[in-house]
Amino acid sequence: MDRWGDSGMTGSLLQTAWWGELKEEFGWSVTTATEGTRVFCRSLGPFRLGYIPFGFSRATGDPPGPGAIGQVVQSMREAAKDLPGRPHLLRWDVPWQVDHFDRSEAVAAGLRPAPVRVQPPDTVVVSLQDEEESLLSRMKSKTRYNIRLAQRRGVLVEAFTADDSRADRELMLWYELYQDTARRDRITIHPFCYYRRVLELSRRDGAPRLTLYQARHEGDLLGGIVVVSWQGTSTYLYGAGADIKRNLMASYLLQWEALRQARARGDRSYDLFGIPPSDDPAHPMHGLYRFKTGFGGELLHRPGCWDLPLHQHRAWCFRNAERVRGWYYQGLRKGLEGSLGRIRAAAGRPGA
C-alpha cells in the first residue's frame, strides 16, 4: 500500500500517491512502474495516452548520470507492457534541467519533442534557508516595496490549513474569485468539485500539507493562493485575484506570507511553479514573469514534454491533432477574440 506522501524514487509532488488518487477520481488510471514512477493513463477519443509527470528523478534532486535517457526509455517501454489499454504513446514531462538533458541522445533513443506543454517547464524556486531579512534583501526593490505597501494599507492575510473548520467555506469563496480570474485571463480551470477533493484528500494522514491563504481588506476578499508542502518544498499551485483594489498589492503580501510560513515550518524551498521561458516583454505573460522573478529565486528551465510513440500511426495522428488544436486555441481563436475586443472598444461597446 502506498503511503500518502510516498513518491518512490522520484522527488515530485505530482508523483505522490496523494496526486495519483486525485487524478484517478477524475478520469485517469494510475499504474506504479519502475522505481515507483507513476504513469497516468486515459483515453482521448480513439487515442490512448500514458503521461509521466516529472517521473524518473531522484528524491535527492541529484542530476542524471551518463546514459540516463536511454535507461528511462527502456523503463518506459517495459512499463508500457503492463499499462491498461496499451497506450499508443507515452508522454514524459522531464524533471531534469535543460543542462542535464541531451536532445540528440533523446531523439536517438526514440523520444520526440511533444507538440504541447502539460506542466510548466520553467519556474522560480526561492531558497528558504536564510533569515527573513536575507530573503527580503534578495528580492527586487519593487517587490519589497509592494509587500510593505500592502501591509501599510491594512491588507490582512489569513492561513487556512486543510483541517481548519473554516477551510471548506473559504475554499468556496476562493473558487468564486478563481472563476473571475479565469474569465479575465482566459484560462481553463477545473470544476469546484476538483479543488474540494484536493482539500479533502489533504486531510489524510501522511498527505502533503495544504494551506489556503486569503487576503482581505476591510472585509473585501482581494485574492487567495493554494500552497502545498511536501518533502521540504512548498509549491504554489493555484492563485486567484480580484478586480477591485488592485492598487493595494495583495498578491505580493500573499506570496510573502506563504514564504514566511513555509520557512517557519522548516521547508527548504518555495516553488512559484511556472513562468514564461525568458524576460521577453512581447510574451503575453511577461507580467507574470516579472512578478514571480521579483521574489529573488533561482530560475529553473526544464526540457518540457517528450513523447515515446508506441503505435507509430496512432501516435502520429494524435500528435498532429494536438498541433491543430494548439494552433486554433493559441493562435486563431485568441487572435479573433483580440480583434473583436478592439472592435468593441472602438465602437464603445462592452464585451459579450
mmCIF file of C-alpha atoms in Angstrom:
data_model
loop_
_atom_site.group_PDB
_atom_site.id
_atom_site.type_symbol
_atom_site.label_atom_id
_atom_site.label_comp_id
_atom_site.label_asym_id
_atom_site.label_seq_id
_atom_site.Cartn_x
_atom_site.Cartn_y
_atom_site.Cartn_z
ATOM 1 C CA MET A 1 0.000 0.000 0.000
ATOM 2 C CA ASP A 2 1.396 3.410 -0.975
ATOM 3 C CA ARG A 3 1.873 5.942 1.764
ATOM 4 C CA TRP A 4 0.102 9.192 1.031
ATOM 5 C CA GLY A 5 3.330 11.121 0.634
ATOM 6 C CA ASP A 6 5.284 8.263 -0.951
ATOM 7 C CA SER A 7 6.689 9.008 -4.382
ATOM 8 C CA GLY A 8 9.069 6.100 -4.800
ATOM 9 C CA MET A 9 12.399 7.229 -6.209
ATOM 10 C CA THR A 10 11.073 10.470 -7.649
ATOM 11 C CA GLY A 11 11.084 13.813 -5.871
ATOM 12 C CA SER A 12 7.991 15.368 -7.424
ATOM 13 C CA LEU A 13 4.731 16.267 -5.726
ATOM 14 C CA LEU A 14 2.984 15.121 -8.921
ATOM 15 C CA GLN A 15 4.338 11.602 -8.396
ATOM 16 C CA THR A 16 2.858 11.108 -4.929
ATOM 17 C CA ALA A 17 0.091 8.647 -4.116
ATOM 18 C CA TRP A 18 -1.921 11.699 -2.998
ATOM 19 C CA TRP A 19 -1.815 13.186 -6.505
ATOM 20 C CA GLY A 20 -2.439 9.772 -8.040
ATOM 21 C CA GLU A 21 -5.671 9.231 -6.133
ATOM 22 C CA LEU A 22 -6.888 12.712 -7.042
ATOM 23 C CA LYS A 23 -6.326 12.025 -10.734
ATOM 24 C CA GLU A 24 -7.929 8.579 -10.527
ATOM 25 C CA GLU A 25 -11.120 10.196 -9.278
ATOM 26 C CA PHE A 26 -11.157 12.471 -12.339
ATOM 27 C CA GLY A 27 -10.766 10.068 -15.219
ATOM 28 C CA TRP A 28 -7.194 8.788 -15.111
ATOM 29 C CA SER A 29 -5.947 5.303 -14.287
ATOM 30 C CA VAL A 30 -2.659 5.257 -12.386
ATOM 31 C CA THR A 31 -0.066 2.486 -12.503
ATOM 32 C CA THR A 32 3.158 2.347 -10.497
ATOM 33 C CA ALA A 33 6.045 1.355 -12.757
ATOM 34 C CA THR A 34 9.842 1.244 -12.451
ATOM 35 C CA GLU A 35 11.344 2.603 -9.209
ATOM 36 C CA GLY A 36 7.968 3.883 -8.031
ATOM 37 C CA THR A 37 7.326 6.140 -11.027
ATOM 38 C CA ARG A 38 3.610 6.608 -11.623
ATOM 39 C CA VAL A 39 2.108 6.554 -15.108
ATOM 40 C CA PHE A 40 -1.251 8.300 -15.626
ATOM 41 C CA CYS A 41 -3.341 6.814 -18.460
ATOM 42 C CA ARG A 42 -6.575 7.828 -20.128
ATOM 43 C CA SER A 43 -8.401 7.632 -23.445
ATOM 44 C CA LEU A 44 -8.832 10.770 -25.533
ATOM 45 C CA GLY A 45 -11.262 9.886 -28.304
ATOM 46 C CA PRO A 46 -9.732 6.982 -30.261
ATOM 47 C CA PHE A 47 -6.301 7.550 -28.718
ATOM 48 C CA ARG A 48 -4.789 6.155 -25.544
ATOM 49 C CA LEU A 49 -2.206 8.296 -23.730
ATOM 50 C CA GLY A 50 0.168 7.482 -20.902
ATOM 51 C CA TYR A 51 1.515 10.538 -19.084
ATOM 52 C CA ILE A 52 4.501 10.586 -16.688
ATOM 53 C CA PRO A 53 4.716 13.912 -14.794
ATOM 54 C CA PHE A 54 8.290 14.570 -13.622
ATOM 55 C CA GLY A 55 8.984 10.853 -13.307
ATOM 56 C CA PHE A 56 12.355 9.085 -13.256
ATOM 57 C CA SER A 57 14.058 11.610 -10.995
ATOM 58 C CA ARG A 58 15.715 11.072 -7.654
ATOM 59 C CA ALA A 59 14.108 12.376 -4.488
ATOM 60 C CA THR A 60 17.535 13.796 -3.595
ATOM 61 C CA GLY A 61 17.430 16.028 -6.681
ATOM 62 C CA ASP A 62 20.734 14.628 -7.962
ATOM 63 C CA PRO A 63 21.335 15.138 -11.712
ATOM 64 C CA PRO A 64 21.076 12.103 -14.004
ATOM 65 C CA GLY A 65 24.171 10.093 -14.815
ATOM 66 C CA PRO A 66 25.586 9.049 -18.214
ATOM 67 C CA GLY A 67 23.148 7.085 -20.363
ATOM 68 C CA ALA A 68 20.185 8.070 -18.180
ATOM 69 C CA ILE A 69 17.925 8.933 -21.118
ATOM 70 C CA GLY A 70 18.388 5.518 -22.704
ATOM 71 C CA GLN A 71 17.655 3.880 -19.358
ATOM 72 C CA VAL A 72 14.473 5.938 -18.984
ATOM 73 C CA VAL A 73 13.269 4.987 -22.461
ATOM 74 C CA GLN A 74 13.924 1.316 -21.720
ATOM 75 C CA SER A 75 11.942 1.669 -18.480
ATOM 76 C CA MET A 76 9.113 3.390 -20.367
ATOM 77 C CA ARG A 77 8.928 0.554 -22.895
ATOM 78 C CA GLU A 78 8.896 -2.044 -20.121
ATOM 79 C CA ALA A 79 6.223 -0.133 -18.197
ATOM 80 C CA ALA A 80 4.015 0.134 -21.290
ATOM 81 C CA LYS A 81 3.593 -3.650 -21.381
ATOM 82 C CA ASP A 82 1.690 -3.583 -18.084
ATOM 83 C CA LEU A 83 -0.364 -0.431 -18.587
ATOM 84 C CA PRO A 84 -4.142 -0.735 -19.006
ATOM 85 C CA GLY A 85 -5.350 -0.408 -22.577
ATOM 86 C CA ARG A 86 -1.806 -0.467 -24.055
ATOM 87 C CA PRO A 87 -1.320 3.264 -24.766
ATOM 88 C CA HIS A 88 -0.375 4.438 -28.227
ATOM 89 C CA LEU A 89 2.090 6.957 -26.797
ATOM 90 C CA LEU A 90 3.893 7.700 -23.533
ATOM 91 C CA ARG A 91 4.472 11.362 -22.679
ATOM 92 C CA TRP A 92 7.261 12.142 -20.223
ATOM 93 C CA ASP A 93 7.451 15.545 -18.522
ATOM 94 C CA VAL A 94 11.207 15.662 -17.971
ATOM 95 C CA PRO A 95 12.168 16.616 -14.374
ATOM 96 C CA TRP A 96 15.808 17.439 -15.138
ATOM 97 C CA GLN A 97 17.168 20.851 -16.015
ATOM 98 C CA VAL A 98 17.970 21.511 -19.660
ATOM 99 C CA ASP A 99 21.728 21.380 -18.967
ATOM 100 C CA HIS A 100 21.322 17.725 -17.991
ATOM 101 C CA PHE A 101 19.220 16.704 -20.994
ATOM 102 C CA ASP A 102 20.848 15.844 -24.335
ATOM 103 C CA ARG A 103 18.259 16.364 -27.068
ATOM 104 C CA SER A 104 20.202 14.405 -29.678
ATOM 105 C CA GLU A 105 20.535 11.485 -27.268
ATOM 106 C CA ALA A 106 16.788 11.660 -26.589
ATOM 107 C CA VAL A 107 15.931 11.556 -30.307
ATOM 108 C CA ALA A 108 18.341 8.672 -30.876
ATOM 109 C CA ALA A 109 16.620 6.766 -28.070
ATOM 110 C CA GLY A 110 13.219 7.188 -29.758
ATOM 111 C CA LEU A 111 11.822 10.250 -27.986
ATOM 112 C CA ARG A 112 10.262 13.176 -29.826
ATOM 113 C CA PRO A 113 9.502 16.711 -28.525
ATOM 114 C CA ALA A 114 5.802 16.884 -27.620
ATOM 115 C CA PRO A 115 3.708 19.432 -29.556
ATOM 116 C CA VAL A 116 2.141 20.719 -26.314
ATOM 117 C CA ARG A 117 3.146 21.502 -22.759
ATOM 118 C CA VAL A 118 1.425 19.951 -19.757
ATOM 119 C CA GLN A 119 3.362 21.155 -16.698
ATOM 120 C CA PRO A 120 5.283 24.447 -16.875
ATOM 121 C CA PRO A 121 8.895 23.656 -17.818
ATOM 122 C CA ASP A 122 10.212 26.944 -16.425
ATOM 123 C CA THR A 123 9.881 28.044 -12.832
ATOM 124 C CA VAL A 124 11.347 30.107 -9.976
ATOM 125 C CA VAL A 125 12.447 28.418 -6.752
ATOM 126 C CA VAL A 126 13.180 30.534 -3.678
ATOM 127 C CA SER A 127 15.612 29.146 -1.104
ATOM 128 C CA LEU A 128 14.229 29.439 2.434
ATOM 129 C CA GLN A 129 17.433 28.589 4.293
ATOM 130 C CA ASP A 130 18.205 32.161 5.359
ATOM 131 C CA GLU A 131 16.668 34.624 7.799
ATOM 132 C CA GLU A 132 13.641 36.653 6.717
ATOM 133 C CA GLU A 133 15.692 39.806 6.244
ATOM 134 C CA SER A 134 18.001 37.937 3.891
ATOM 135 C CA LEU A 135 15.011 36.690 1.894
ATOM 136 C CA LEU A 136 13.760 40.249 1.563
ATOM 137 C CA SER A 137 17.167 41.565 0.575
ATOM 138 C CA ARG A 138 17.329 39.138 -2.385
ATOM 139 C CA MET A 139 14.022 40.388 -3.752
ATOM 140 C CA LYS A 140 13.754 43.152 -6.300
ATOM 141 C CA SER A 141 13.227 46.536 -4.688
ATOM 142 C CA LYS A 142 9.776 46.914 -6.301
ATOM 143 C CA THR A 143 8.667 43.594 -4.783
ATOM 144 C CA ARG A 144 9.796 44.630 -1.296
ATOM 145 C CA TYR A 145 8.062 47.981 -1.736
ATOM 146 C CA ASN A 146 4.772 46.350 -2.761
ATOM 147 C CA ILE A 147 4.863 43.915 0.178
ATOM 148 C CA ARG A 148 5.299 46.792 2.610
ATOM 149 C CA LEU A 149 2.711 48.908 0.812
ATOM 150 C CA ALA A 150 0.101 46.163 1.272
ATOM 151 C CA GLN A 151 0.992 45.923 4.956
ATOM 152 C CA ARG A 152 0.808 49.699 5.473
ATOM 153 C CA ARG A 153 -2.583 49.932 3.789
ATOM 154 C CA GLY A 154 -4.114 47.301 6.023
ATOM 155 C CA VAL A 155 -4.250 44.178 3.832
ATOM 156 C CA LEU A 156 -4.543 41.140 6.090
ATOM 157 C CA VAL A 157 -3.573 37.584 5.114
ATOM 158 C CA GLU A 158 -5.008 34.582 6.923
ATOM 159 C CA ALA A 159 -3.923 30.961 6.507
ATOM 160 C CA PHE A 160 -6.393 28.051 6.452
ATOM 161 C CA THR A 161 -4.945 24.559 6.633
ATOM 162 C CA ALA A 162 -6.909 21.574 5.310
ATOM 163 C CA ASP A 163 -8.045 20.558 8.805
ATOM 164 C CA ASP A 164 -9.266 24.053 9.707
ATOM 165 C CA SER A 165 -13.038 24.021 10.249
ATOM 166 C CA ARG A 166 -13.321 27.188 8.138
ATOM 167 C CA ALA A 167 -11.417 25.803 5.172
ATOM 168 C CA ASP A 168 -14.432 24.494 3.221
ATOM 169 C CA ARG A 169 -16.230 27.829 3.242
ATOM 170 C CA GLU A 170 -13.050 29.724 2.455
ATOM 171 C CA LEU A 171 -12.416 27.412 -0.481
ATOM 172 C CA MET A 172 -15.886 28.202 -1.881
ATOM 173 C CA LEU A 173 -15.198 31.931 -1.613
ATOM 174 C CA TRP A 174 -11.789 31.442 -3.207
ATOM 175 C CA TYR A 175 -13.289 29.463 -6.110
ATOM 176 C CA GLU A 176 -15.731 32.271 -6.910
ATOM 177 C CA LEU A 177 -12.731 34.567 -7.222
ATOM 178 C CA TYR A 178 -10.855 31.918 -9.242
ATOM 179 C CA GLN A 179 -13.711 31.782 -11.759
ATOM 180 C CA ASP A 180 -13.494 35.554 -12.202
ATOM 181 C CA THR A 181 -9.728 35.255 -12.660
ATOM 182 C CA ALA A 182 -10.166 32.519 -15.266
ATOM 183 C CA ARG A 183 -12.612 34.621 -17.274
ATOM 184 C CA ARG A 184 -10.366 37.674 -17.105
ATOM 185 C CA ASP A 185 -7.175 35.813 -18.049
ATOM 186 C CA ARG A 186 -8.873 33.375 -20.460
ATOM 187 C CA ILE A 187 -7.595 30.257 -18.746
ATOM 188 C CA THR A 188 -9.303 26.905 -18.280
ATOM 189 C CA ILE A 189 -9.941 25.682 -14.738
ATOM 190 C CA HIS A 190 -11.475 22.579 -13.165
ATOM 191 C CA PRO A 191 -14.976 22.482 -11.649
ATOM 192 C CA PHE A 192 -15.275 23.252 -7.947
ATOM 193 C CA CYS A 193 -15.543 19.561 -7.016
ATOM 194 C CA TYR A 194 -11.926 19.058 -8.162
ATOM 195 C CA TYR A 195 -10.486 21.636 -5.759
ATOM 196 C CA ARG A 196 -12.784 20.464 -2.966
ATOM 197 C CA ARG A 197 -11.330 16.979 -3.429
ATOM 198 C CA VAL A 198 -7.779 18.376 -3.352
ATOM 199 C CA LEU A 199 -8.655 19.823 0.053
ATOM 200 C CA GLU A 200 -10.339 16.647 1.321
ATOM 201 C CA LEU A 201 -7.503 14.346 0.310
ATOM 202 C CA SER A 202 -5.067 16.659 2.089
ATOM 203 C CA ARG A 203 -6.746 15.729 5.380
ATOM 204 C CA ARG A 204 -5.477 12.145 5.187
ATOM 205 C CA ASP A 205 -2.647 11.067 7.463
ATOM 206 C CA GLY A 206 0.688 11.464 5.712
ATOM 207 C CA ALA A 207 -0.693 13.566 2.862
ATOM 208 C CA PRO A 208 1.141 16.681 1.681
ATOM 209 C CA ARG A 209 0.193 19.724 3.762
ATOM 210 C CA LEU A 210 -2.208 22.113 2.012
ATOM 211 C CA THR A 211 -2.741 25.729 3.050
ATOM 212 C CA LEU A 212 -5.153 28.243 1.555
ATOM 213 C CA TYR A 213 -4.022 31.839 2.069
ATOM 214 C CA GLN A 214 -6.683 34.548 1.746
ATOM 215 C CA ALA A 215 -6.020 38.310 1.584
ATOM 216 C CA ARG A 216 -8.701 40.754 2.737
ATOM 217 C CA HIS A 217 -9.073 44.497 3.147
ATOM 218 C CA GLU A 218 -11.958 45.966 5.122
ATOM 219 C CA GLY A 219 -13.960 42.774 4.536
ATOM 220 C CA ASP A 220 -13.259 42.532 0.782
ATOM 221 C CA LEU A 221 -11.599 39.341 -0.443
ATOM 222 C CA LEU A 222 -8.768 40.523 -2.694
ATOM 223 C CA GLY A 223 -7.013 37.261 -3.515
ATOM 224 C CA GLY A 224 -6.128 33.766 -2.456
ATOM 225 C CA ILE A 225 -3.463 31.163 -3.175
ATOM 226 C CA VAL A 226 -3.272 27.396 -2.610
ATOM 227 C CA VAL A 227 0.139 26.159 -1.462
ATOM 228 C CA VAL A 228 1.119 22.524 -0.871
ATOM 229 C CA SER A 229 4.115 21.490 1.232
ATOM 230 C CA TRP A 230 5.834 18.167 0.726
ATOM 231 C CA GLN A 231 9.350 16.821 1.251
ATOM 232 C CA GLY A 232 10.780 20.174 2.249
ATOM 233 C CA THR A 233 9.322 22.166 -0.655
ATOM 234 C CA SER A 234 6.241 24.374 -0.674
ATOM 235 C CA THR A 235 4.655 24.667 -4.121
ATOM 236 C CA TYR A 236 2.294 27.448 -5.202
ATOM 237 C CA LEU A 237 -0.368 25.529 -7.152
ATOM 238 C CA TYR A 238 -3.322 27.879 -7.725
ATOM 239 C CA GLY A 239 -3.976 31.583 -7.382
ATOM 240 C CA ALA A 240 -6.922 33.957 -7.733
ATOM 241 C CA GLY A 241 -7.141 37.742 -7.661
ATOM 242 C CA ALA A 242 -9.999 40.231 -7.512
ATOM 243 C CA ASP A 243 -10.565 43.094 -9.918
ATOM 244 C CA ILE A 244 -11.070 45.530 -7.041
ATOM 245 C CA LYS A 245 -8.388 47.341 -5.022
ATOM 246 C CA ARG A 246 -5.555 46.061 -7.177
ATOM 247 C CA ASN A 247 -3.529 49.088 -6.096
ATOM 248 C CA LEU A 248 -3.217 47.516 -2.622
ATOM 249 C CA MET A 249 -0.813 44.851 -3.990
ATOM 250 C CA ALA A 250 -2.407 41.979 -2.070
ATOM 251 C CA SER A 251 -0.809 39.375 -4.357
ATOM 252 C CA TYR A 252 2.666 40.354 -3.140
ATOM 253 C CA LEU A 253 1.725 40.052 0.510
ATOM 254 C CA LEU A 254 0.055 36.683 -0.119
ATOM 255 C CA GLN A 255 3.257 35.215 -1.517
ATOM 256 C CA TRP A 256 5.377 36.759 1.225
ATOM 257 C CA GLU A 257 3.190 35.276 3.964
ATOM 258 C CA ALA A 258 3.302 31.870 2.255
ATOM 259 C CA LEU A 259 7.104 32.110 2.032
ATOM 260 C CA ARG A 260 7.388 33.110 5.686
ATOM 261 C CA GLN A 261 5.174 30.315 6.927
ATOM 262 C CA ALA A 262 6.881 27.722 4.729
ATOM 263 C CA ARG A 263 10.218 28.730 6.211
ATOM 264 C CA ALA A 264 8.771 28.627 9.749
ATOM 265 C CA ARG A 265 7.568 25.038 9.109
ATOM 266 C CA GLY A 266 11.076 24.034 8.140
ATOM 267 C CA ASP A 267 10.658 23.879 4.351
ATOM 268 C CA ARG A 268 13.882 24.459 2.457
ATOM 269 C CA SER A 269 12.434 25.930 -0.746
ATOM 270 C CA TYR A 270 9.353 27.566 -2.259
ATOM 271 C CA ASP A 271 8.434 26.782 -5.874
ATOM 272 C CA LEU A 272 6.437 29.513 -7.624
ATOM 273 C CA PHE A 273 5.574 26.878 -10.279
ATOM 274 C CA GLY A 274 5.564 28.337 -13.724
ATOM 275 C CA ILE A 275 6.887 31.349 -15.631
ATOM 276 C CA PRO A 276 7.496 32.221 -19.296
ATOM 277 C CA PRO A 277 10.868 30.942 -20.551
ATOM 278 C CA SER A 278 12.573 34.342 -20.650
ATOM 279 C CA ASP A 279 12.264 38.025 -19.805
ATOM 280 C CA ASP A 280 10.532 38.880 -23.075
ATOM 281 C CA PRO A 281 8.287 41.982 -22.982
ATOM 282 C CA ALA A 282 6.432 40.665 -26.031
ATOM 283 C CA HIS A 283 5.357 37.495 -24.236
ATOM 284 C CA PRO A 284 1.654 37.599 -23.263
ATOM 285 C CA MET A 285 2.554 36.540 -19.701
ATOM 286 C CA HIS A 286 5.514 38.859 -19.237
ATOM 287 C CA GLY A 287 3.805 40.420 -16.222
ATOM 288 C CA LEU A 288 3.748 37.010 -14.533
ATOM 289 C CA TYR A 289 7.458 36.602 -15.236
ATOM 290 C CA ARG A 290 8.266 39.935 -13.613
ATOM 291 C CA PHE A 291 6.011 39.235 -10.620
ATOM 292 C CA LYS A 292 7.449 35.814 -9.784
ATOM 293 C CA THR A 293 11.091 36.599 -10.501
ATOM 294 C CA GLY A 294 10.757 39.628 -8.242
ATOM 295 C CA PHE A 295 10.891 37.317 -5.207
ATOM 296 C CA GLY A 296 14.556 36.627 -5.853
ATOM 297 C CA GLY A 297 14.558 32.898 -6.541
ATOM 298 C CA GLU A 298 16.638 30.720 -8.821
ATOM 299 C CA LEU A 299 15.384 30.259 -12.384
ATOM 300 C CA LEU A 300 14.997 26.611 -13.404
ATOM 301 C CA HIS A 301 14.493 25.547 -17.019
ATOM 302 C CA ARG A 302 13.377 22.026 -17.935
ATOM 303 C CA PRO A 303 13.081 20.460 -21.419
ATOM 304 C CA GLY A 304 9.294 20.085 -21.228
ATOM 305 C CA CYS A 305 7.369 17.047 -22.501
ATOM 306 C CA TRP A 306 8.890 14.367 -24.721
ATOM 307 C CA ASP A 307 6.874 11.611 -26.404
ATOM 308 C CA LEU A 308 7.675 7.958 -26.919
ATOM 309 C CA PRO A 309 5.448 6.654 -29.758
ATOM 310 C CA LEU A 310 4.412 3.046 -29.153
ATOM 311 C CA HIS A 311 1.992 2.752 -32.080
ATOM 312 C CA GLN A 312 3.540 4.830 -34.839
ATOM 313 C CA HIS A 313 0.438 5.614 -36.908
ATOM 314 C CA ARG A 314 -1.873 6.386 -33.984
ATOM 315 C CA ALA A 315 0.798 8.414 -32.199
ATOM 316 C CA TRP A 316 1.397 10.423 -35.391
ATOM 317 C CA CYS A 317 -2.343 11.150 -35.717
ATOM 318 C CA PHE A 318 -2.665 12.147 -32.059
ATOM 319 C CA ARG A 319 0.350 14.467 -32.108
ATOM 320 C CA ASN A 320 -0.826 16.200 -35.276
ATOM 321 C CA ALA A 321 -4.343 16.607 -33.870
ATOM 322 C CA GLU A 322 -2.755 18.346 -30.875
ATOM 323 C CA ARG A 323 -0.816 20.680 -33.169
ATOM 324 C CA VAL A 324 -4.013 21.689 -34.976
ATOM 325 C CA ARG A 325 -5.854 22.183 -31.696
ATOM 326 C CA GLY A 326 -2.997 24.283 -30.318
ATOM 327 C CA TRP A 327 -2.908 26.412 -33.471
ATOM 328 C CA TYR A 328 -6.644 27.049 -33.169
ATOM 329 C CA TYR A 329 -6.771 27.909 -29.468
ATOM 330 C CA GLN A 330 -3.432 29.703 -29.091
ATOM 331 C CA GLY A 331 -3.318 31.377 -32.463
ATOM 332 C CA LEU A 332 -6.512 31.759 -34.468
ATOM 333 C CA ARG A 333 -9.057 31.908 -31.647
ATOM 334 C CA LYS A 334 -7.076 34.316 -29.444
ATOM 335 C CA GLY A 335 -6.358 36.477 -32.468
ATOM 336 C CA LEU A 336 -10.040 36.643 -33.345
ATOM 337 C CA GLU A 337 -11.019 37.419 -29.759
ATOM 338 C CA GLY A 338 -8.422 40.192 -29.624
ATOM 339 C CA SER A 339 -9.695 41.693 -32.876
ATOM 340 C CA LEU A 340 -13.300 41.562 -31.689
ATOM 341 C CA GLY A 341 -12.293 43.199 -28.423
ATOM 342 C CA ARG A 342 -10.616 46.060 -30.255
ATOM 343 C CA ILE A 343 -13.663 46.477 -32.498
ATOM 344 C CA ARG A 344 -15.986 46.608 -29.471
ATOM 345 C CA ALA A 345 -13.709 49.089 -27.723
ATOM 346 C CA ALA A 346 -13.642 51.300 -30.781
ATOM 347 C CA ALA A 347 -17.431 51.139 -31.000
ATOM 348 C CA GLY A 348 -17.813 51.862 -27.282
ATOM 349 C CA ARG A 349 -19.472 48.504 -26.595
ATOM 350 C CA PRO A 350 -18.668 46.201 -23.666
ATOM 351 C CA GLY A 351 -17.535 42.650 -24.337
ATOM 352 C CA ALA A 352 -20.085 39.897 -24.725
#
